[in-house]
PDB file of C-alpha atoms in Angstrom:
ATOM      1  CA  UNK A 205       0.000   0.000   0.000  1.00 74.00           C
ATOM      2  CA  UNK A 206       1.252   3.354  -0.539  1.00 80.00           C
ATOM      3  CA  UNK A 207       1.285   5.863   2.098  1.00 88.00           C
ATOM      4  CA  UNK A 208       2.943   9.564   2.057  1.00 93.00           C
ATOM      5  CA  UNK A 209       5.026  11.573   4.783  1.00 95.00           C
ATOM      6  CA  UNK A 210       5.470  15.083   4.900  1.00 96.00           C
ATOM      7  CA  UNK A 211       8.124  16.347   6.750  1.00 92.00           C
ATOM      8  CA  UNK A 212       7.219  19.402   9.424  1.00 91.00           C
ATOM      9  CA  UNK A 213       3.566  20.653  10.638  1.00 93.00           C
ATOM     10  CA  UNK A 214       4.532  23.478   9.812  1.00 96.00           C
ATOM     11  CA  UNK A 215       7.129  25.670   8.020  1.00 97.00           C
ATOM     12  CA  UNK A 216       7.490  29.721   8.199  1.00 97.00           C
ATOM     13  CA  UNK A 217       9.825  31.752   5.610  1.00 97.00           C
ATOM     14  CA  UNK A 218      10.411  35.247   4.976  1.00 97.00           C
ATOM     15  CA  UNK A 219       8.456  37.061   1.748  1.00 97.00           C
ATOM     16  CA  UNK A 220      10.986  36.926  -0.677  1.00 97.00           C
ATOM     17  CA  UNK A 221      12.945  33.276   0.707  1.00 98.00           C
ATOM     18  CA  UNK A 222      13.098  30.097  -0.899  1.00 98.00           C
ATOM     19  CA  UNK A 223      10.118  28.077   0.156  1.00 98.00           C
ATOM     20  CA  UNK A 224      10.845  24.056   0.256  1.00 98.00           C
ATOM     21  CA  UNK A 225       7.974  21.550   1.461  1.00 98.00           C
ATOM     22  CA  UNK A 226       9.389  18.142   1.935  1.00 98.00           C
ATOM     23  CA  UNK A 227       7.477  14.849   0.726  1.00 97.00           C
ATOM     24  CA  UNK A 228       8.292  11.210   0.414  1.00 96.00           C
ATOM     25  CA  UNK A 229       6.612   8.895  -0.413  1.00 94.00           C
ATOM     26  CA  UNK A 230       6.248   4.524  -0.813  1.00 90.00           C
ATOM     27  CA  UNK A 231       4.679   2.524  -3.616  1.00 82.00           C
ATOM     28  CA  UNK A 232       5.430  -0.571  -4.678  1.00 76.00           C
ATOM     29  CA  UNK A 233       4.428   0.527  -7.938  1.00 78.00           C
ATOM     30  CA  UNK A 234       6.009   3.993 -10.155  1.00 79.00           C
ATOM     31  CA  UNK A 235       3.470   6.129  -8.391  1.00 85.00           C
ATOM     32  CA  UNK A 236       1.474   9.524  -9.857  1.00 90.00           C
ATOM     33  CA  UNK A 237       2.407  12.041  -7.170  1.00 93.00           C
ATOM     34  CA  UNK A 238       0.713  15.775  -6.635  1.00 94.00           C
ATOM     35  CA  UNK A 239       0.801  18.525  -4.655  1.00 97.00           C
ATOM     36  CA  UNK A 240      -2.791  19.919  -3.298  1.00 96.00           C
ATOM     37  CA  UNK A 241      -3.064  23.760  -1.969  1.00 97.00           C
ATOM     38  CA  UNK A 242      -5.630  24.661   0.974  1.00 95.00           C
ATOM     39  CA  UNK A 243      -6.382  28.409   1.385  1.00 94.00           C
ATOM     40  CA  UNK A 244      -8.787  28.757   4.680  1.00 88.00           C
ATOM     41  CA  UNK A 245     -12.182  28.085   4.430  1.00 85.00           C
ATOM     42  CA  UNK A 246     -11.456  26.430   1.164  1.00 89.00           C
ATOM     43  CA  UNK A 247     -11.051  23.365  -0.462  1.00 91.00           C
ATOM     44  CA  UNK A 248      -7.805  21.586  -2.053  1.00 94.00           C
ATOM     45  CA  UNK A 249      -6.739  23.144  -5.170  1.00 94.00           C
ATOM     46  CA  UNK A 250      -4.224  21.033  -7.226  1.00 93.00           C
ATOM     47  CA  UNK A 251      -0.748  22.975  -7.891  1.00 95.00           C
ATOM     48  CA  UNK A 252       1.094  20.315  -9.723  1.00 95.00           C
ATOM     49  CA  UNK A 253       1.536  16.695 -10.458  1.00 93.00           C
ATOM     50  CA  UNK A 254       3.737  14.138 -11.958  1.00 93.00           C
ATOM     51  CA  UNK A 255       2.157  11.126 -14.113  1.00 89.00           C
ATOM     52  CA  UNK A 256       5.280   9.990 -16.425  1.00 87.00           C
ATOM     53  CA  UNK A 257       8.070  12.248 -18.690  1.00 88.00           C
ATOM     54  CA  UNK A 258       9.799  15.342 -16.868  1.00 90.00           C
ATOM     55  CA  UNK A 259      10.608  14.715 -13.446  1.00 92.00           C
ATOM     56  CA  UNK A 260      10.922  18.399 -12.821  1.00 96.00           C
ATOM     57  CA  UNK A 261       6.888  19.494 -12.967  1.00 96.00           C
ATOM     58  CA  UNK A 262       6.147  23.039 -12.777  1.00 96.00           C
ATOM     59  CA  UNK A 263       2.413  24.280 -11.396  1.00 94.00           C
ATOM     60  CA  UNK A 264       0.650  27.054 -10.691  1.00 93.00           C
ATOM     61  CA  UNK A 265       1.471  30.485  -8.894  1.00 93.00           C
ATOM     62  CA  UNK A 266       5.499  29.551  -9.528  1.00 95.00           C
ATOM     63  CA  UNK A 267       5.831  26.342  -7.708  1.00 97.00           C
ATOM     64  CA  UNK A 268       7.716  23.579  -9.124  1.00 97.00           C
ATOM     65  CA  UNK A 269       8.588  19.652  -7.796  1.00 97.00           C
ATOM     66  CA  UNK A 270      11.131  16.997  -8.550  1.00 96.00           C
ATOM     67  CA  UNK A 271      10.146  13.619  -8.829  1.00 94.00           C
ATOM     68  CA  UNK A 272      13.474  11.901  -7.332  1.00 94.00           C
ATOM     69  CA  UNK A 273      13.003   7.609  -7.809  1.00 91.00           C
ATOM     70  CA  UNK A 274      16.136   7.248  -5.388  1.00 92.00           C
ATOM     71  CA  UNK A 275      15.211   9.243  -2.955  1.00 93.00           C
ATOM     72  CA  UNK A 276      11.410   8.428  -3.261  1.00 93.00           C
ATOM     73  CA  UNK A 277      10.756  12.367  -2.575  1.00 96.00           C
ATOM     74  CA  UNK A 278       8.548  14.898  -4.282  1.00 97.00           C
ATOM     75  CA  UNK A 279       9.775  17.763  -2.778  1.00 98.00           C
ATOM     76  CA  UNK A 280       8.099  21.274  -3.635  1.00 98.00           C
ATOM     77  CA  UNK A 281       9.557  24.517  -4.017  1.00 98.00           C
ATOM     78  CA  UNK A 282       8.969  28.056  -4.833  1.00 98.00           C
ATOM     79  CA  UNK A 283      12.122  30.604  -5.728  1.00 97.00           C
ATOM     80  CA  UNK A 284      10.463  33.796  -3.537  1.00 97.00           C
ATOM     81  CA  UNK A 285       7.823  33.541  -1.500  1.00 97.00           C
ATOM     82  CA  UNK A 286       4.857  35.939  -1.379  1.00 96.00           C
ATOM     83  CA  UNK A 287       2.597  36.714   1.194  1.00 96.00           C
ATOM     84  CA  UNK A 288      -0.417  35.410  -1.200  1.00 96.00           C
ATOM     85  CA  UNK A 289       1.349  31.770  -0.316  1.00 97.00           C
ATOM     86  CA  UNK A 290       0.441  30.965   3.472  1.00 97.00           C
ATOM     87  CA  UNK A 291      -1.922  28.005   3.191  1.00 97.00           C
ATOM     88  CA  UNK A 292      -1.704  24.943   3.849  1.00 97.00           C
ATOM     89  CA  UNK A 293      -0.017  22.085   1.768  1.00 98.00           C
ATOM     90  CA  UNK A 294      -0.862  18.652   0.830  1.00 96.00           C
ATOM     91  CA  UNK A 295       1.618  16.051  -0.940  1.00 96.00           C
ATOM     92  CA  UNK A 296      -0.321  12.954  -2.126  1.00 93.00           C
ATOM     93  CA  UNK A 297       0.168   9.796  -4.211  1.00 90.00           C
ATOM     94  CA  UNK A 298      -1.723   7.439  -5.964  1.00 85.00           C
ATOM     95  CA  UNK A 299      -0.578   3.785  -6.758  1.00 74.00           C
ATOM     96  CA  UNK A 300      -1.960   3.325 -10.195  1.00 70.00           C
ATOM     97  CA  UNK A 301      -3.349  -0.380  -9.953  1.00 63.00           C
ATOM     98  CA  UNK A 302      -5.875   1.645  -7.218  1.00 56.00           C
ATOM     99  CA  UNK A 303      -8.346   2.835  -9.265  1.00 55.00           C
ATOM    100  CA  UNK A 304      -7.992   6.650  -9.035  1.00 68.00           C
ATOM    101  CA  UNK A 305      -7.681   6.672  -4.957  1.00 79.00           C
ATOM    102  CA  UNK A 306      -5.178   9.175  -3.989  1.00 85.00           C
ATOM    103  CA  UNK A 307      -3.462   9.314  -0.248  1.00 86.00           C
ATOM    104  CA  UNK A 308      -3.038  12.793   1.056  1.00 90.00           C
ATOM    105  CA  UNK A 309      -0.208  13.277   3.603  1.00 92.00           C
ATOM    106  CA  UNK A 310      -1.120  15.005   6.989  1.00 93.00           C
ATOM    107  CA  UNK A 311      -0.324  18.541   5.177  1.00 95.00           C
ATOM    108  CA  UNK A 312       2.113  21.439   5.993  1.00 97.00           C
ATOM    109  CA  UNK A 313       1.177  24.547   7.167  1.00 97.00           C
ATOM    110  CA  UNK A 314       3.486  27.534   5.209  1.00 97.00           C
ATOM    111  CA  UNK A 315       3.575  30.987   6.936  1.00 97.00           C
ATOM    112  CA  UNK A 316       5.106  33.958   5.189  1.00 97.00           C
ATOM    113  CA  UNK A 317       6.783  36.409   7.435  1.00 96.00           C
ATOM    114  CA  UNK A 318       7.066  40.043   6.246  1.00 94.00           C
TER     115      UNK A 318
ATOM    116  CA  UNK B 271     -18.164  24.004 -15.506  1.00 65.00           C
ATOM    117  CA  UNK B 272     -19.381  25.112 -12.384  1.00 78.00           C
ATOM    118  CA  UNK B 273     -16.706  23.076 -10.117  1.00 93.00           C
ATOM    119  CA  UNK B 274     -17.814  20.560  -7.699  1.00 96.00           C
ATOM    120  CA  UNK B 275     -20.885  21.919  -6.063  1.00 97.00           C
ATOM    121  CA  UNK B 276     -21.455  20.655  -2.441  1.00 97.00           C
ATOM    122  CA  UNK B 277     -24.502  21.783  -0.063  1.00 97.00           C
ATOM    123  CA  UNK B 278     -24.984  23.375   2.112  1.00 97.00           C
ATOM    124  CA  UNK B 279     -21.895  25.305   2.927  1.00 96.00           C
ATOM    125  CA  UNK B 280     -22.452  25.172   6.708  1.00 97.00           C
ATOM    126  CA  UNK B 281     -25.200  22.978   8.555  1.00 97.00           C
ATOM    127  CA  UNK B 282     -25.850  23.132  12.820  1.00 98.00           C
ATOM    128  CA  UNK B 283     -28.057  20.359  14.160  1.00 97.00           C
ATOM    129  CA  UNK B 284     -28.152  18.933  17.371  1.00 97.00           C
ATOM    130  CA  UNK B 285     -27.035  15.470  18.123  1.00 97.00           C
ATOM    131  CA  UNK B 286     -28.981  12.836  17.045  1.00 97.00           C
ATOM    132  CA  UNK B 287     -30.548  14.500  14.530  1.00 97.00           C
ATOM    133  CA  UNK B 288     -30.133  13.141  10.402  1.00 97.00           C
ATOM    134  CA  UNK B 289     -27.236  14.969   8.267  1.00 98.00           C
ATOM    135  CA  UNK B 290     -27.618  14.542   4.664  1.00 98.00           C
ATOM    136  CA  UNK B 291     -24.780  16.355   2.687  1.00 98.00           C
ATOM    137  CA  UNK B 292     -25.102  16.652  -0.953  1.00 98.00           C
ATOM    138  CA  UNK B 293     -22.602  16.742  -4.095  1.00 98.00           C
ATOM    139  CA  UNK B 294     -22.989  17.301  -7.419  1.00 98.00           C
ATOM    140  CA  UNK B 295     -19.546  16.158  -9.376  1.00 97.00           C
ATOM    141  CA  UNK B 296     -18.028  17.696 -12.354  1.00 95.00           C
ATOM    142  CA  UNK B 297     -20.119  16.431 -15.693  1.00 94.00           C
ATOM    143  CA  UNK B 298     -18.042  13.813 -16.846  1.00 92.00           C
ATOM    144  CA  UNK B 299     -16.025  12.869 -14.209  1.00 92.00           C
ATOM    145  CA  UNK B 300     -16.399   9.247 -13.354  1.00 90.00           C
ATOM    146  CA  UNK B 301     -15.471   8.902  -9.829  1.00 91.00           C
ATOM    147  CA  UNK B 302     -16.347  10.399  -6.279  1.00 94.00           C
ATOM    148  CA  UNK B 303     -14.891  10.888  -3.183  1.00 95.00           C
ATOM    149  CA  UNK B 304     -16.084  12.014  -0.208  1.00 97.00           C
ATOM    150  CA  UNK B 305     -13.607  13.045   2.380  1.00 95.00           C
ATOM    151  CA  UNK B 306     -13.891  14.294   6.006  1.00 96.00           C
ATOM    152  CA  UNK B 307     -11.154  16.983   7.511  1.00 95.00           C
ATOM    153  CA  UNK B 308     -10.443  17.368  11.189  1.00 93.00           C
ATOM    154  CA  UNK B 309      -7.412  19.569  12.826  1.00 89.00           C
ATOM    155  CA  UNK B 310      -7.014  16.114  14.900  1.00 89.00           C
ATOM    156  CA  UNK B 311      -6.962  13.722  12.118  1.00 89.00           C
ATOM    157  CA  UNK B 312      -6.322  15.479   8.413  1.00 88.00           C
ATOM    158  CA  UNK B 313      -7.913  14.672   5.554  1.00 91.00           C
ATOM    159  CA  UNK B 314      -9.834  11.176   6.114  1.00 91.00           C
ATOM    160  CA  UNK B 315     -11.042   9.558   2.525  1.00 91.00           C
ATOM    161  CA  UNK B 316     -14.773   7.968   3.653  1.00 95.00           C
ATOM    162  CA  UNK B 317     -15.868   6.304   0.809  1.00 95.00           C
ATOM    163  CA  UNK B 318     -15.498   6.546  -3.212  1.00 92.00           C
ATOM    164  CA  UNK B 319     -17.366   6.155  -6.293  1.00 94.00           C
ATOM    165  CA  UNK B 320     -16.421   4.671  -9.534  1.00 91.00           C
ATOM    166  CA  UNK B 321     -19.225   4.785 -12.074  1.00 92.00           C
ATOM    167  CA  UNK B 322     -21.409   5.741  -9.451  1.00 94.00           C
ATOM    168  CA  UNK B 323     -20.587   2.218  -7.852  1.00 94.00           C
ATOM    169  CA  UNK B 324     -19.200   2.038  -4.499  1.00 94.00           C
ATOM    170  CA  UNK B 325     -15.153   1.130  -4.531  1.00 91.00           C
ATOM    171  CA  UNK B 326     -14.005   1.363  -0.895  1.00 89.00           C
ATOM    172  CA  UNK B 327     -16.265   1.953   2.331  1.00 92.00           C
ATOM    173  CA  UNK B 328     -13.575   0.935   4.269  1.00 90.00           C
ATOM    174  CA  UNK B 329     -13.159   4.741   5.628  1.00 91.00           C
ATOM    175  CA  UNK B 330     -16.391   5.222   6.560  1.00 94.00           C
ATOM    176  CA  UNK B 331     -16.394   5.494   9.883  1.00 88.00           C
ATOM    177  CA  UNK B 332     -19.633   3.551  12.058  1.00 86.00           C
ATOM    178  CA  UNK B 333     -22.819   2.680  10.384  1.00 91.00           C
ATOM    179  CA  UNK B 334     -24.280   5.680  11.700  1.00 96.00           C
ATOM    180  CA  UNK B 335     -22.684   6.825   8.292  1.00 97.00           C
ATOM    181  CA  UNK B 336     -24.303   6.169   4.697  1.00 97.00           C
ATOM    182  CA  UNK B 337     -23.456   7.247   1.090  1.00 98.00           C
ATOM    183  CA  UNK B 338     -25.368   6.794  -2.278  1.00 97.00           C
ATOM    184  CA  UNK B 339     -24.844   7.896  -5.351  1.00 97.00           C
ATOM    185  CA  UNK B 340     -28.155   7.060  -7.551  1.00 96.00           C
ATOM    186  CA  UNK B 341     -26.773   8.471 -10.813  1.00 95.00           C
ATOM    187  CA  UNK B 342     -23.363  10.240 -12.507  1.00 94.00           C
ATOM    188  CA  UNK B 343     -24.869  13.629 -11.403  1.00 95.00           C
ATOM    189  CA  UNK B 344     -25.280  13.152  -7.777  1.00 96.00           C
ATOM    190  CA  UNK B 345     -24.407  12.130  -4.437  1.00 98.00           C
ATOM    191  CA  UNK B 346     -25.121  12.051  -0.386  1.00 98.00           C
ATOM    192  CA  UNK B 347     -23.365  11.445   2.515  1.00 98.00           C
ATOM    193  CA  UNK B 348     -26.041  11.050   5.657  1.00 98.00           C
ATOM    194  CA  UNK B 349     -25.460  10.574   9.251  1.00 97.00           C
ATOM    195  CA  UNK B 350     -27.817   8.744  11.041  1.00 97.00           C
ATOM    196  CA  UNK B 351     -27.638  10.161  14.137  1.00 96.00           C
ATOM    197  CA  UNK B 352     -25.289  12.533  14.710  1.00 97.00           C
ATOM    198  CA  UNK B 353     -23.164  13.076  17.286  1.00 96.00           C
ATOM    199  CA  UNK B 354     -20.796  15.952  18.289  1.00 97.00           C
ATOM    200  CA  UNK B 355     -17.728  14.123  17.240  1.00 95.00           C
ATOM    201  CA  UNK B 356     -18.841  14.305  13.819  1.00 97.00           C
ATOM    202  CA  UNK B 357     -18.275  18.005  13.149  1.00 97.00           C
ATOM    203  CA  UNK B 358     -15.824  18.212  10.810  1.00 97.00           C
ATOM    204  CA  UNK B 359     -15.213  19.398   7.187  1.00 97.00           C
ATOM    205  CA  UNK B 360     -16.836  17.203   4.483  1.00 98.00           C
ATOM    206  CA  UNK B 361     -15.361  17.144   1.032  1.00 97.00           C
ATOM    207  CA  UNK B 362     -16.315  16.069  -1.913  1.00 96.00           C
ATOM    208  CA  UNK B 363     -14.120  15.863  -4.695  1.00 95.00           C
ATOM    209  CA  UNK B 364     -14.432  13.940  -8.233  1.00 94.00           C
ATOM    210  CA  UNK B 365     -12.161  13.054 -11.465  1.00 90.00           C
ATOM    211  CA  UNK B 366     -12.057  11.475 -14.412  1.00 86.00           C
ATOM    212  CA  UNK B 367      -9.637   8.372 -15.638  1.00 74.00           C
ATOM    213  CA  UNK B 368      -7.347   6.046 -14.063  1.00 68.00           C
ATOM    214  CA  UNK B 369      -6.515   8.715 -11.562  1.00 69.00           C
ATOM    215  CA  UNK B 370      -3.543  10.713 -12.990  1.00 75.00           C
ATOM    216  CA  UNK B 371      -5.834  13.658 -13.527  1.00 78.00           C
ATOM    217  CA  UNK B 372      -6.283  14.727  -9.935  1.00 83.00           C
ATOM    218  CA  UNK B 373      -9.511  15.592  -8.173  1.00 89.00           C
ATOM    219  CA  UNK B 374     -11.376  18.370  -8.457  1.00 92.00           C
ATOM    220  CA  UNK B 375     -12.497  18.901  -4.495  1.00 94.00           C
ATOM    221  CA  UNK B 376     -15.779  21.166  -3.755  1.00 95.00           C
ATOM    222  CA  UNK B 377     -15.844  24.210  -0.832  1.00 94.00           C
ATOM    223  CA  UNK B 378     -16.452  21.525   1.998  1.00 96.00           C
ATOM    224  CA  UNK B 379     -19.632  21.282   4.006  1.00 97.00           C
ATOM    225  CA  UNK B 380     -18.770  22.401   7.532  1.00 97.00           C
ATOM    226  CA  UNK B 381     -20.558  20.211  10.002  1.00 98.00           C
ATOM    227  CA  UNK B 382     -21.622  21.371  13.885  1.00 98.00           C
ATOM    228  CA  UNK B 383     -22.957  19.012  15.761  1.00 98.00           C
ATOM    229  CA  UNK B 384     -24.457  20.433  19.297  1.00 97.00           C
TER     230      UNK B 384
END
């Protein structure tokens, strides 16, 4: 069964900083990964994802993620933060023999400091 | 497309009342999800839908808890009764293929139980 971890509750960086969420992940099969944004009192928006091809996936509002096979991570990043980016973040994976279930990871909370 | 249109957006009964949240999945999409979110336990997947057949009820938490989905266009989650540990966030989300497209989530359902 596939499962997903993501690495800190929660992460603060400064407007203007590098902003890295951590992911890994376990499949037994080559999985489809994605990353979901929650804005408060909303529900999960997808940012990105990565099916097959380029293992460097870019998404919406600047983010981008690596799908790294060795290190079974799906880390996302963004170059400069902006305020608009405090949410919270989910990493998820689906094993494809599943039938279109995805599991979501327990999320990561990103604050932007001024 | 209008999205994934859940009602009602907020609902306050008292406990051991019946709950019956609604969804209405993107036209097209051939599987459904319903999800619950709590700040205790993340993003919980209940039950889904493949060609408006259910998949997995293996989430669903007691029998107090039911879904249907009678046609492509339509969906409920009811409790039967409720009970305060049931507030939570309900999502519904829906997608189409083998599950490399992502869901599509709705704006939740917030549930208070009293």
């Amino acid at each position: 069964a596939q499962s997903v971890t993501q690495l800190g509750s929660h992460v603060s960086v400064s407007e203007g900083a590098l902003v890295l969420l951590r992911c890994n992940y376990s499949s037994s099969v080559p999985p489809y990964l994605f990353w979901y944004v929650q804005y408060p009192n909303q529900g999960l928006q997808l940012l990105l994802k990565y099916t097959t091809g380029a293992t460097l996936v870019k998404g919406i509002n600047g983010f981008e993620a690596e799908f790294k096979k060795s290190e079974t991570s799906f880390h996302l990043t963004k170059p400069s933060a902006h305020m608009s980016d405090a949410a919270e973040y989910f990493c998820a994976v689906s094993d494809r023999s599943s039938a279109s279930k995805i599991i979501f990871g327990s999320g990561t909370r990103l604050s932007i400091r001024p | 497309d209008a999205g994934v249109i859940q009602s009602p957006r907020h609902e306050v009964t008292e406990m051991g009342q019946e709950v019956t949240l609604r969804c209405k999945p993107i036209s097209g999409h051939n599987s459904l999800f319903w999800y619950r979110q709590t700040m205790m336990r993340g993003l919980e997947l209940l039950i889904y839908f493949n060609n408006n057949v259910p998949i997995d009820d293996s989430g669903m938490p007691e029998d107090r808890f039911s879904a249907k989905m009678p046609n492509a266009s339509f969906s409920t989650l009811k409790i039967q009764p409720s009970e305060p540990r049931d507030s939570a966030v309900y999502f519904c989300a829906s997608t189409e293929g083998a599950g490399d497209y992502g869901y599509t989530f709705g704006s939740g359902t917030r549930l208070t139980v009293v």
